[in-house]
Coordinates of C-alpha atoms in Angstrom, one line a residue:
Chain A
X1 CA -3.3 9.9 45.0
X2 CA -5.7 7.0 45.3
X3 CA -6.4 3.7 47.0
X4 CA -6.8 0.4 45.2
X5 CA -9.7 -1.7 46.1
X6 CA -9.9 -5.4 45.0
X7 CA -13.1 -7.4 45.7
X8 CA -13.6 -11.0 44.9
X9 CA -11.1 -10.8 42.1
X10 CA -10.2 -14.0 40.2
X11 CA -8.0 -14.8 37.4
X12 CA -7.6 -17.9 35.3
X13 CA -5.5 -18.6 32.2
X14 CA -7.6 -21.2 30.4
X15 CA -8.2 -23.9 32.9
X16 CA -5.4 -22.8 35.2
X17 CA -6.6 -20.8 38.1
X18 CA -3.9 -18.3 39.0
X19 CA -5.8 -16.2 41.6
X20 CA -8.8 -18.1 43.2
X21 CA -10.5 -15.2 44.9
X22 CA -9.0 -12.2 46.4
X23 CA -10.0 -9.2 48.5
X24 CA -7.5 -6.5 49.2
X25 CA -7.4 -2.8 49.9
X26 CA -4.2 -0.9 49.1
X27 CA -4.5 2.3 51.1
X28 CA -4.0 5.8 49.6
X29 CA -0.4 6.9 49.9
X30 CA 1.0 3.6 51.1
X31 CA 4.1 1.8 49.9
X32 CA 2.6 -1.7 49.5
X33 CA 4.8 -4.6 48.5
X34 CA 3.4 -7.7 47.0
X35 CA 5.8 -10.5 47.8
X36 CA 5.8 -14.2 47.3
X37 CA 7.7 -17.0 45.5
X38 CA 7.7 -17.3 41.7
X39 CA 4.3 -18.2 40.3
X40 CA 2.3 -16.9 43.3
X41 CA 0.3 -14.5 41.2
X42 CA 1.9 -11.3 42.4
X43 CA 2.9 -10.1 38.9
X44 CA -0.5 -11.1 37.5
X45 CA -2.2 -9.1 40.2
X46 CA -0.1 -6.1 39.4
X47 CA -0.8 -6.5 35.7
X48 CA -4.5 -6.6 36.4
X49 CA -4.3 -3.4 38.4
X50 CA -2.4 -1.9 35.4
X51 CA -5.0 -3.2 33.0
X52 CA -2.5 -5.3 31.0
X53 CA -4.4 -8.4 32.1
X54 CA -8.2 -8.5 32.5
X55 CA -9.6 -10.1 35.6
X56 CA -11.7 -13.2 35.0
X57 CA -14.3 -11.9 37.6
X58 CA -14.6 -9.5 40.5
X59 CA -14.2 -5.8 41.0
X60 CA -11.2 -3.6 40.8
X61 CA -11.3 0.1 41.6
X62 CA -8.6 2.8 41.7
X63 CA -9.5 5.9 43.6
X64 CA -13.1 4.7 44.0
X65 CA -13.5 4.4 40.2
X66 CA -14.3 1.0 38.8
X67 CA -11.6 0.5 36.2
X68 CA -12.9 -2.7 34.6
X69 CA -12.6 -2.4 30.8
X70 CA -10.5 0.7 31.0
X71 CA -7.2 1.0 29.0
X72 CA -4.0 1.0 31.1
X73 CA -3.4 4.6 30.2
X74 CA -6.9 5.5 31.5
X75 CA -6.5 4.1 35.0
X76 CA -4.3 6.8 36.5
X77 CA -1.4 4.4 36.9
X78 CA 2.2 4.3 35.7
X79 CA 4.3 1.2 35.6
X80 CA 8.0 0.4 35.9
X81 CA 8.9 -3.0 34.3
X82 CA 11.6 -5.4 35.4
X83 CA 13.3 -5.2 32.0
X84 CA 13.0 -1.3 32.0
X85 CA 11.1 -1.6 28.7
X86 CA 12.6 1.6 27.4
X87 CA 12.1 2.6 23.8
X88 CA 15.6 2.0 22.3
X89 CA 15.1 4.2 19.3
X90 CA 14.3 7.2 21.5
X91 CA 16.6 9.5 23.6
X92 CA 16.0 9.7 27.3
X93 CA 14.1 12.9 26.8
X94 CA 11.9 11.2 24.2
X95 CA 11.4 8.2 26.4
X96 CA 10.3 10.3 29.4
X97 CA 8.0 12.6 27.3
X98 CA 6.5 9.8 25.2
X99 CA 3.2 9.7 27.2
X100 CA 2.9 13.4 27.2
X101 CA 3.5 13.7 23.5
X102 CA 0.9 11.0 22.8
X103 CA -1.5 13.0 24.9
X104 CA -0.6 16.0 22.8
X105 CA 0.3 18.1 25.9
X106 CA 1.6 21.6 25.5
X107 CA 5.3 21.5 24.5
X108 CA 6.3 24.0 27.2
X109 CA 4.6 21.8 29.8
X110 CA 6.2 18.7 28.4
X111 CA 9.6 20.3 28.8
X112 CA 8.9 21.5 32.3
X113 CA 7.7 18.1 33.4
X114 CA 10.5 16.2 31.8
X115 CA 13.0 18.6 33.4
X116 CA 11.3 18.1 36.8
X117 CA 11.5 14.3 36.5
X118 CA 15.1 14.6 35.3
X119 CA 16.0 16.8 38.3
X120 CA 14.4 14.4 40.8
X121 CA 16.2 11.4 39.3
X122 CA 19.5 13.2 38.4
X123 CA 19.0 12.4 34.7
X124 CA 19.5 15.9 33.4
X125 CA 23.0 15.3 31.9
X126 CA 21.7 12.1 30.2
X127 CA 18.6 13.5 28.5
X128 CA 20.0 13.3 25.0
X129 CA 21.5 9.9 25.3
X130 CA 19.9 6.7 24.0
X131 CA 19.1 3.7 26.4
X132 CA 22.0 1.6 25.0
X133 CA 24.4 4.4 26.2
X134 CA 23.2 4.1 29.8
X135 CA 24.1 1.8 32.7
X136 CA 21.5 -0.5 34.2
X137 CA 20.8 1.8 37.1
X138 CA 20.4 4.8 34.8
X139 CA 18.0 2.9 32.6
X140 CA 15.9 2.0 35.5
X141 CA 15.9 5.6 36.6
X142 CA 14.7 6.6 33.1
X143 CA 11.9 4.0 33.4
X144 CA 10.9 5.6 36.7
X145 CA 11.2 9.1 35.1
X146 CA 8.8 7.9 32.4
X147 CA 6.3 7.0 35.2
X148 CA 6.8 10.2 37.2
X149 CA 6.0 12.6 34.3
X150 CA 2.5 11.2 34.0
X151 CA 1.6 12.3 37.6
X152 CA 0.0 8.9 38.2
X153 CA -2.3 8.3 41.2
X154 CA -0.7 4.9 41.6
X155 CA 2.8 3.7 40.8
X156 CA 3.2 0.1 39.9
X157 CA 6.7 -1.5 40.1
X158 CA 7.2 -5.0 38.7
X159 CA 10.4 -6.3 40.2
X160 CA 12.2 -3.2 39.1
X161 CA 15.5 -4.0 40.7
X162 CA 15.9 -7.7 39.8
X163 CA 18.2 -7.0 36.9
X164 CA 20.6 -4.8 38.8
X165 CA 23.7 -5.9 40.7
X166 CA 23.6 -6.1 44.5
X167 CA 25.2 -2.7 45.3
X168 CA 23.1 -0.9 42.7
X169 CA 20.0 -2.6 44.0
X170 CA 20.6 -1.3 47.5
X171 CA 21.1 2.2 46.1
X172 CA 18.0 2.1 43.9
X173 CA 16.0 0.7 46.8
X174 CA 16.8 3.9 48.8
X175 CA 16.1 6.1 45.8
X176 CA 12.7 4.6 45.3
X177 CA 11.9 5.0 49.0
X178 CA 13.0 8.6 48.9
X179 CA 10.8 9.1 45.9
X180 CA 7.9 7.8 47.8
X181 CA 8.7 10.1 50.7
X182 CA 8.8 13.0 48.3
X183 CA 5.7 12.2 46.2
X184 CA 3.5 10.5 48.8
X185 CA 1.8 8.7 46.0
X186 CA 0.4 5.2 46.4
X187 CA 3.1 2.7 45.3
X188 CA 2.5 -1.0 44.6
X189 CA 5.7 -2.9 44.4
X190 CA 6.1 -6.5 43.3
X191 CA 9.2 -8.5 44.4
X192 CA 10.2 -12.0 45.2
X193 CA 12.9 -10.7 47.5
X194 CA 11.7 -10.6 51.1
X195 CA 14.6 -8.3 52.0
X196 CA 13.4 -5.7 49.6
X197 CA 9.8 -6.2 50.9
X198 CA 11.0 -5.7 54.5
X199 CA 13.1 -2.7 53.9
X200 CA 10.9 -0.8 51.5
X201 CA 7.3 -1.5 52.5
X202 CA 5.0 0.2 55.0
X203 CA 2.7 -2.6 54.2
X204 CA 3.5 -6.1 52.9
X205 CA 1.1 -8.5 51.2
X206 CA 2.4 -12.0 51.2
X207 CA 1.1 -14.1 48.4
X208 CA 1.3 -17.9 47.9
X209 CA -0.4 -19.9 45.2
X210 CA -2.7 -16.9 44.3
X211 CA -3.9 -16.5 47.9
X212 CA -3.1 -13.7 50.4
X213 CA -1.3 -15.3 53.3
X214 CA -1.1 -12.2 55.4
X215 CA -1.2 -8.4 55.1
X216 CA 0.6 -6.2 57.6
X217 CA 3.6 -4.0 58.4
X218 CA 7.0 -5.6 58.0
X219 CA 7.5 -6.0 61.7
X220 CA 4.0 -7.4 62.2
X221 CA 4.8 -10.1 59.7
X222 CA 8.1 -10.7 61.2
X223 CA 6.9 -10.8 64.8
X224 CA 3.6 -12.5 64.4
X225 CA 3.4 -14.5 61.2
X226 CA -0.1 -15.8 60.9
X227 CA 0.8 -18.8 58.7
X228 CA 3.7 -21.2 58.6
X229 CA 4.3 -20.0 55.0
X230 CA 4.8 -16.3 56.1
X231 CA 6.9 -17.5 59.0
X232 CA 9.2 -19.4 56.6
X233 CA 9.2 -16.7 53.9
X234 CA 9.8 -13.6 55.9
X235 CA 13.2 -13.3 57.6
X236 CA 16.7 -14.1 56.6
X237 CA 18.1 -16.6 57.6
X238 CA 14.8 -18.4 57.6
X239 CA 12.9 -19.3 60.8
X240 CA 13.9 -22.6 62.3
X241 CA 11.1 -25.2 62.2
X242 CA 10.8 -28.2 64.4
X243 CA 8.2 -31.0 63.6
X244 CA 7.1 -34.1 65.4
X245 CA 6.6 -34.8 69.1
X246 CA 7.6 -31.3 70.5
X247 CA 5.0 -29.2 68.6
X248 CA 2.4 -31.9 69.0
X249 CA 2.9 -31.9 72.8
X250 CA 2.1 -28.1 72.7
X251 CA -1.0 -28.6 70.6
X252 CA 0.3 -27.8 67.1
X253 CA 2.2 -29.6 64.3
X254 CA 5.0 -27.1 63.6
X255 CA 7.2 -25.1 66.0
X256 CA 9.1 -22.1 64.8
X257 CA 12.0 -20.1 66.4
X258 CA 13.9 -17.3 64.7
X259 CA 17.7 -17.7 64.6
X260 CA 18.2 -14.7 66.8
X261 CA 15.8 -16.1 69.4
X262 CA 18.0 -19.1 70.1
X263 CA 20.9 -19.5 72.4
X264 CA 23.9 -21.8 71.8
X265 CA 26.3 -22.8 74.6
X266 CA 27.6 -25.4 76.9
X267 CA 24.7 -25.3 79.4
X268 CA 22.5 -28.1 80.6
X269 CA 19.1 -27.0 79.2
X270 CA 18.0 -27.3 75.6
X271 CA 18.6 -29.8 72.8
X272 CA 21.9 -31.4 72.3
X273 CA 23.7 -29.9 69.3
X274 CA 27.0 -29.6 67.4
X275 CA 28.1 -26.7 65.1
X276 CA 28.8 -28.0 61.6
X277 CA 29.3 -24.7 59.8
X278 CA 29.8 -21.1 60.6
X279 CA 28.8 -18.1 58.5
X280 CA 30.8 -15.0 59.5
X281 CA 29.2 -11.8 58.3
X282 CA 31.2 -9.5 60.5
X283 CA 28.2 -8.0 62.2
X284 CA 26.7 -11.4 62.8
X285 CA 27.7 -15.0 63.0
X286 CA 25.3 -17.7 61.9
X287 CA 26.0 -21.1 63.3
X288 CA 24.5 -24.0 61.3
X289 CA 23.8 -26.6 64.0
X290 CA 23.0 -30.3 63.9
X291 CA 20.7 -30.9 66.8
X292 CA 18.6 -33.7 68.2
X293 CA 15.5 -32.0 66.6
X294 CA 17.2 -31.6 63.3
X295 CA 19.3 -28.9 61.6
X296 CA 19.0 -25.4 63.1
X297 CA 20.5 -21.9 62.4
X298 CA 21.4 -19.8 65.4
X299 CA 22.6 -16.2 65.4
X300 CA 25.5 -15.9 67.7
X301 CA 28.5 -13.8 68.6
X302 CA 31.7 -14.4 66.7
X303 CA 33.3 -16.0 69.8
X304 CA 31.2 -19.1 69.1
X305 CA 34.0 -20.1 66.8
X306 CA 35.7 -21.5 69.8
X307 CA 32.9 -23.9 70.4
X308 CA 33.1 -25.7 67.0
X309 CA 33.4 -29.4 67.5
X310 CA 32.2 -29.5 71.1
X311 CA 28.9 -31.0 72.5
X312 CA 26.6 -28.0 73.0
X313 CA 23.0 -27.2 73.9
X314 CA 20.7 -25.1 71.8
X315 CA 17.6 -23.5 73.4
X316 CA 14.8 -21.1 72.5
X317 CA 14.5 -17.8 74.4
X318 CA 11.4 -17.6 76.5
X319 CA 8.3 -15.9 74.8
X320 CA 9.8 -16.3 71.3
X321 CA 8.1 -19.4 70.1
X322 CA 5.8 -19.6 67.1
X323 CA 3.4 -22.5 67.0
X324 CA 1.4 -23.5 63.9
X325 CA -1.4 -26.0 63.4
X326 CA -2.5 -27.0 59.9
X327 CA -0.4 -24.1 58.6
X328 CA -2.2 -21.5 60.8
X329 CA -0.8 -19.7 63.9
X330 CA -1.9 -21.0 67.2
X331 CA -1.2 -19.9 70.8
X332 CA 2.3 -20.9 71.9
X333 CA 3.5 -21.3 75.5
X334 CA 6.2 -19.0 76.9
X335 CA 8.7 -21.8 77.2
X336 CA 9.1 -25.3 76.1
Chain B
X1 CA 42.2 -24.1 12.8
X2 CA 45.1 -26.3 11.6
X3 CA 47.1 -25.1 8.6
X4 CA 45.8 -27.9 6.4
X5 CA 42.2 -27.0 7.4
X6 CA 42.9 -23.4 6.7
X7 CA 44.3 -24.2 3.3
X8 CA 41.3 -26.4 2.5
X9 CA 38.9 -23.5 3.6
X10 CA 40.7 -21.1 1.4
X11 CA 40.7 -23.4 -1.6
X12 CA 36.9 -24.1 -1.2
X13 CA 36.2 -20.3 -0.8
X14 CA 38.4 -19.5 -3.8
X15 CA 36.8 -22.0 -6.1
X16 CA 33.3 -20.8 -4.9
X17 CA 34.3 -17.1 -5.6
X18 CA 35.7 -17.9 -9.0
X19 CA 32.4 -19.7 -10.0
X20 CA 30.4 -16.7 -8.7
X21 CA 32.6 -13.9 -9.9
X22 CA 34.0 -15.2 -13.2
X23 CA 30.8 -14.7 -15.2
X24 CA 30.4 -11.2 -13.9
X25 CA 34.0 -10.4 -14.7
X26 CA 33.6 -11.8 -18.2
X27 CA 30.4 -9.8 -18.6
X28 CA 32.1 -6.7 -17.5
X29 CA 35.1 -7.3 -19.8
X30 CA 32.7 -8.0 -22.8
X31 CA 30.9 -4.8 -22.2
X32 CA 34.0 -2.8 -22.9
X33 CA 35.0 -4.8 -26.0
X34 CA 34.4 -4.4 -29.6
X35 CA 32.8 -7.2 -31.7
X36 CA 36.2 -8.5 -32.9
X37 CA 37.6 -8.8 -29.4
X38 CA 34.5 -10.5 -28.1
X39 CA 35.1 -13.4 -30.6
X40 CA 38.9 -13.4 -30.5
X41 CA 40.5 -16.8 -30.3
X42 CA 42.1 -17.4 -27.9
X43 CA 39.7 -15.2 -25.8
X44 CA 41.2 -12.0 -24.4
X45 CA 40.1 -10.5 -21.0
X46 CA 40.9 -7.0 -21.9
X47 CA 40.7 -6.0 -25.6
X48 CA 40.6 -2.6 -27.2
X49 CA 38.7 -0.5 -24.6
X50 CA 35.5 1.0 -25.9
X51 CA 32.4 2.6 -24.4
X52 CA 30.4 2.2 -27.6
X53 CA 28.2 -0.6 -26.2
X54 CA 27.2 1.6 -23.2
X55 CA 26.6 4.5 -25.5
X56 CA 24.3 2.5 -27.7
X57 CA 22.4 0.9 -24.8
X58 CA 22.0 4.2 -22.9
X59 CA 20.7 5.9 -26.0
X60 CA 18.4 3.0 -26.9
X61 CA 15.0 4.5 -25.8
X62 CA 13.3 1.2 -25.8
X63 CA 15.8 -0.3 -23.4
X64 CA 15.9 2.8 -21.2
X65 CA 12.1 2.8 -21.1
X66 CA 12.2 -0.8 -19.9
X67 CA 14.9 0.2 -17.3
X68 CA 12.6 2.9 -16.0
X69 CA 9.8 0.3 -15.9
X70 CA 12.0 -1.9 -13.8
X71 CA 12.7 0.9 -11.4
X72 CA 9.0 1.8 -11.1
X73 CA 7.7 -1.7 -10.8
X74 CA 10.4 -2.8 -8.3
X75 CA 9.8 0.3 -6.1
X76 CA 6.1 0.0 -6.2
X77 CA 6.4 -3.7 -5.4
X78 CA 8.4 -2.8 -2.3
X79 CA 5.7 -0.3 -1.2
X80 CA 2.9 -2.8 -1.8
X81 CA 4.7 -5.7 -0.2
X82 CA 5.6 -3.6 2.9
X83 CA 2.1 -2.3 3.3
X84 CA 0.9 -5.9 3.4
X85 CA 3.8 -7.6 5.1
X86 CA 4.3 -5.1 8.0
X87 CA 0.8 -5.5 9.6
X88 CA 0.7 -9.2 8.6
X89 CA 4.1 -10.0 10.2
X90 CA 3.3 -7.9 13.3
X91 CA -0.1 -9.6 13.7
X92 CA 1.4 -13.1 13.2
X93 CA 4.2 -12.3 15.5
X94 CA 1.9 -11.2 18.3
X95 CA -0.8 -13.9 17.6
X96 CA -1.2 -16.2 20.5
X97 CA -3.2 -18.9 18.8
X98 CA -2.7 -22.5 17.7
X99 CA -3.4 -21.3 14.2
X100 CA -0.2 -19.4 14.1
X101 CA 2.0 -22.2 12.7
X102 CA -0.5 -23.4 10.1
X103 CA -0.9 -19.7 9.0
X104 CA 2.8 -19.3 8.7
X105 CA 3.1 -22.5 6.7
X106 CA 0.5 -21.3 4.2
X107 CA 2.3 -18.0 3.8
X108 CA 5.5 -20.0 3.0
X109 CA 3.6 -22.4 0.7
X110 CA 2.6 -19.5 -1.6
X111 CA 6.2 -18.5 -1.8
X112 CA 7.5 -22.0 -2.4
X113 CA 5.1 -23.0 -5.2
X114 CA 6.8 -22.8 -8.7
X115 CA 5.8 -19.6 -10.4
X116 CA 4.9 -21.5 -13.6
X117 CA 1.7 -22.8 -12.1
X118 CA 0.5 -19.3 -11.6
X119 CA 1.3 -18.1 -15.1
X120 CA -1.8 -19.4 -17.0
X121 CA -4.4 -18.4 -14.4
X122 CA -2.9 -14.9 -14.0
X123 CA -2.6 -14.5 -17.7
X124 CA -6.3 -15.3 -18.2
X125 CA -7.5 -13.1 -15.4
X126 CA -5.2 -10.2 -16.3
X127 CA -6.4 -10.5 -19.9
X128 CA -10.0 -10.2 -18.8
X129 CA -9.4 -7.1 -16.5
X130 CA -6.9 -5.3 -18.8
X131 CA -3.8 -5.8 -16.7
X132 CA -1.7 -7.5 -19.4
X133 CA 1.3 -5.3 -20.3
X134 CA 0.7 -2.9 -17.5
X135 CA 3.1 -1.9 -14.7
X136 CA 0.4 -2.4 -12.1
X137 CA -0.2 -6.0 -13.3
X138 CA 3.5 -6.9 -12.7
X139 CA 3.5 -5.0 -9.4
X140 CA 0.5 -7.0 -8.2
X141 CA 1.9 -10.4 -9.2
X142 CA 5.4 -9.6 -7.8
X143 CA 3.7 -8.6 -4.6
X144 CA 2.0 -12.0 -4.4
X145 CA 5.5 -13.6 -4.3
X146 CA 7.5 -11.0 -2.4
X147 CA 5.0 -10.3 0.4
X148 CA 5.4 -13.8 2.0
X149 CA 9.2 -13.4 1.8
X150 CA 8.9 -10.0 3.6
X151 CA 6.5 -11.5 6.2
X152 CA 9.0 -14.2 7.1
X153 CA 11.8 -11.8 7.4
X154 CA 9.8 -9.3 9.4
X155 CA 8.3 -11.8 11.8
X156 CA 11.6 -12.7 13.3
X157 CA 12.4 -9.0 13.8
X158 CA 9.0 -8.3 15.5
X159 CA 9.5 -11.5 17.6
X160 CA 12.7 -9.9 18.8
X161 CA 10.9 -6.9 20.2
X162 CA 10.1 -7.6 23.9
X163 CA 6.4 -7.5 24.6
X164 CA 7.0 -5.4 27.7
X165 CA 8.1 -2.4 25.5
X166 CA 4.7 -2.4 23.8
X167 CA 3.0 -2.8 27.1
X168 CA 4.9 0.2 28.4
X169 CA 3.7 2.1 25.4
X170 CA 0.1 1.0 26.1
X171 CA 0.5 2.2 29.7
X172 CA 1.9 5.5 28.3
X173 CA -1.3 5.9 26.4
X174 CA -0.5 4.4 23.0
X175 CA -3.3 2.6 21.1
X176 CA -2.4 -0.8 19.7
X177 CA -1.9 0.9 16.3
X178 CA 0.4 3.6 17.9
X179 CA 2.4 0.9 19.6
X180 CA 2.8 -0.6 16.2
X181 CA 3.7 2.5 14.3
X182 CA 5.7 4.4 17.0
X183 CA 7.4 1.6 18.8
X184 CA 7.4 -1.7 16.8
X185 CA 8.1 -0.3 13.4
X186 CA 11.0 1.9 14.4
X187 CA 12.5 -0.9 16.4
X188 CA 12.2 -3.3 13.4
X189 CA 13.8 -0.8 11.1
X190 CA 16.8 -2.9 10.3
X191 CA 14.5 -5.8 9.4
X192 CA 12.3 -3.6 7.3
X193 CA 15.3 -2.3 5.4
X194 CA 16.5 -5.8 4.8
X195 CA 13.1 -7.0 3.7
X196 CA 12.6 -4.0 1.4
X197 CA 16.0 -4.6 -0.3
X198 CA 15.3 -8.3 -0.9
X199 CA 11.9 -7.5 -2.2
X200 CA 13.4 -4.9 -4.6
X201 CA 16.1 -7.4 -5.8
X202 CA 13.5 -10.1 -6.3
X203 CA 11.2 -7.9 -8.3
X204 CA 14.2 -6.4 -10.2
X205 CA 15.3 -9.9 -11.3
X206 CA 11.9 -11.3 -11.9
X207 CA 11.8 -12.9 -15.4
X208 CA 9.0 -15.4 -15.8
X209 CA 6.0 -13.1 -15.3
X210 CA 7.7 -10.1 -17.0
X211 CA 8.2 -12.3 -20.0
X212 CA 4.6 -13.7 -20.2
X213 CA 2.5 -10.8 -18.9
X214 CA 4.1 -7.9 -20.8
X215 CA 4.5 -7.0 -24.5
X216 CA 5.8 -3.5 -25.1
X217 CA 4.6 -1.0 -22.5
X218 CA 5.5 -2.6 -19.3
X219 CA 8.5 -4.6 -20.4
X220 CA 11.2 -4.7 -17.7
X221 CA 15.0 -4.4 -18.3
X222 CA 15.6 -8.1 -17.7
X223 CA 13.3 -8.9 -20.7
X224 CA 14.4 -5.9 -22.8
X225 CA 17.8 -7.5 -23.1
X226 CA 16.3 -10.2 -25.3
X227 CA 15.7 -7.4 -27.9
X228 CA 19.5 -7.6 -28.6
X229 CA 19.0 -11.2 -29.7
X230 CA 17.6 -10.6 -33.1
X231 CA 17.2 -12.5 -36.4
X232 CA 20.4 -10.8 -37.6
X233 CA 22.4 -12.2 -34.8
X234 CA 23.1 -11.6 -31.1
X235 CA 24.6 -8.2 -30.1
X236 CA 26.8 -9.6 -27.3
X237 CA 28.5 -6.2 -26.5
X238 CA 25.2 -4.6 -25.9
X239 CA 23.8 -7.5 -23.9
X240 CA 26.9 -7.3 -21.7
X241 CA 26.6 -3.5 -21.2
X242 CA 22.9 -3.8 -20.5
X243 CA 23.6 -6.7 -18.1
X244 CA 26.1 -4.6 -16.2
X245 CA 23.6 -1.8 -16.0
X246 CA 20.9 -4.1 -14.7
X247 CA 23.4 -5.6 -12.2
X248 CA 24.4 -2.1 -10.8
X249 CA 21.3 -1.4 -8.6
X250 CA 21.4 -5.0 -7.2
X251 CA 25.1 -4.6 -6.4
X252 CA 24.5 -1.3 -4.7
X253 CA 21.6 -2.7 -2.6
X254 CA 23.6 -5.8 -1.7
X255 CA 26.3 -3.7 -0.3
X256 CA 23.6 -1.6 1.5
X257 CA 22.1 -4.7 3.1
X258 CA 25.2 -5.4 5.2
X259 CA 25.0 -2.2 7.1
X260 CA 21.3 -2.6 7.8
X261 CA 21.8 -6.0 9.3
X262 CA 23.5 -4.4 12.3
X263 CA 21.1 -4.8 15.2
X264 CA 20.0 -1.4 16.5
X265 CA 17.4 -2.7 19.0
X266 CA 20.0 -3.0 21.8
X267 CA 19.5 -1.1 25.1
X268 CA 15.8 -1.0 25.5
X269 CA 15.5 -3.9 27.8
X270 CA 18.0 -5.8 29.9
X271 CA 19.7 -8.1 27.4

């Protein structure tokens, strides 16, 4: 178990600066998710922790040890790749034991550790198969098994579920969370999927254009996004944004309200609106509304279907406003 | 495909096969004929069946010595070419430099140049260092021509190995060299087999250098056939039998190639 400490870290590829300067501490035993859109530098950051990319400048330590110049295998990390990256010419057993065999570990210990990993991941019946004989989920489990046997201080996951179908993704999400519960090892997990980040993390690091936008627990990020980017990135459906006169009157330039913090009905207060599309999810109904302040999404009860085509009013619930100025959070009033 | 198109395709394929196979069939037929049948007019495809040509060729120590030379020279050429081409192809495949394309072009240029321009310089150098009429000499010069061929075949196979698999190996504690030997080489096995077979066939069929750089000791089978074209006349039956014997390993390898071209790298990464 170890923390990961990053100080004044930068990374450039040629003249392209991918990570301008970053400070970050990933606490010991945490499940930290690095999340952000494509090209935000999250994978590059993970690969620098792994030692697969070298930092341009700055310090990186794992468990208090400066790992600059150390090989990936000498950093106490194990990594699970998006593409699984299994060795196709080896059986599951050989894949999982590869690191131990390279390290010339005692054969009895290798067998014991492979068996332990296989038990945890329910891979025992598959140990003598080759990767091409496995399903996507099984392959990813083998990749995780390969990481487990090394008893790493830090697990690194690079979008490990992106190649799986939706149902399997949910299942593997739970399995990885259970693994973290069981091992209590520091895990750093990269994803572009904010739902994965929200459900799995105890700490989320939101990255954008190589900079950290905000670090916090999933609910902190959801409830008090510190930047307009985080407000727009975390949450599904996205936060509604209103620009123009209304936020300016309040002292900002962008007003945000989450879909569940809006009401839609036939009252007298609020902005005039009309439903132009309904998304029925069973548990929720999302009304896509054309309002006088622009398009909005409102979470409603399914009975709202009766209101389609009528002139309605949409309003924000008191105390649920997010106000931003120059992209940063600023104090918002209770009501409009 | 319309019936007319199908017919056209069959006709073209048949003509092509006849052109390719007819000489081989004629060679095979001649090898089992006596001298009289060989020159019979009109020609006969199957004459009085005889194994005499094979018996004479197989008991001809000079020819069989050359046959053994061919086996040794071709096998060693495969070993030398692979020792050079494997690291070279891997290195070029993984090279992230603008020099990659020019380097590859140079590799190809060596292979594309006509062999004739190399004959005189090699002859002179080999003469100085005592490599004329040695197996090693032929192995070396064959390697010069086959290594680029092997590099080009192998590069595409190494290119097909996802970089992430080697990174996984490095995270697992493999050195660059171990990632090469324990991961990249086994994954490129079908390519290595194909390249080895093509190198063998090239070396086996090589004629120009074997003719100019050998005399007695290192003569290969392809050249030894010429012994049957003497002042007293050409021994067509023996030439045919020897030709078939020379063709045999190539035919076996050609059949072998097909199964090695099956891609075995599937399953390691999401395809």
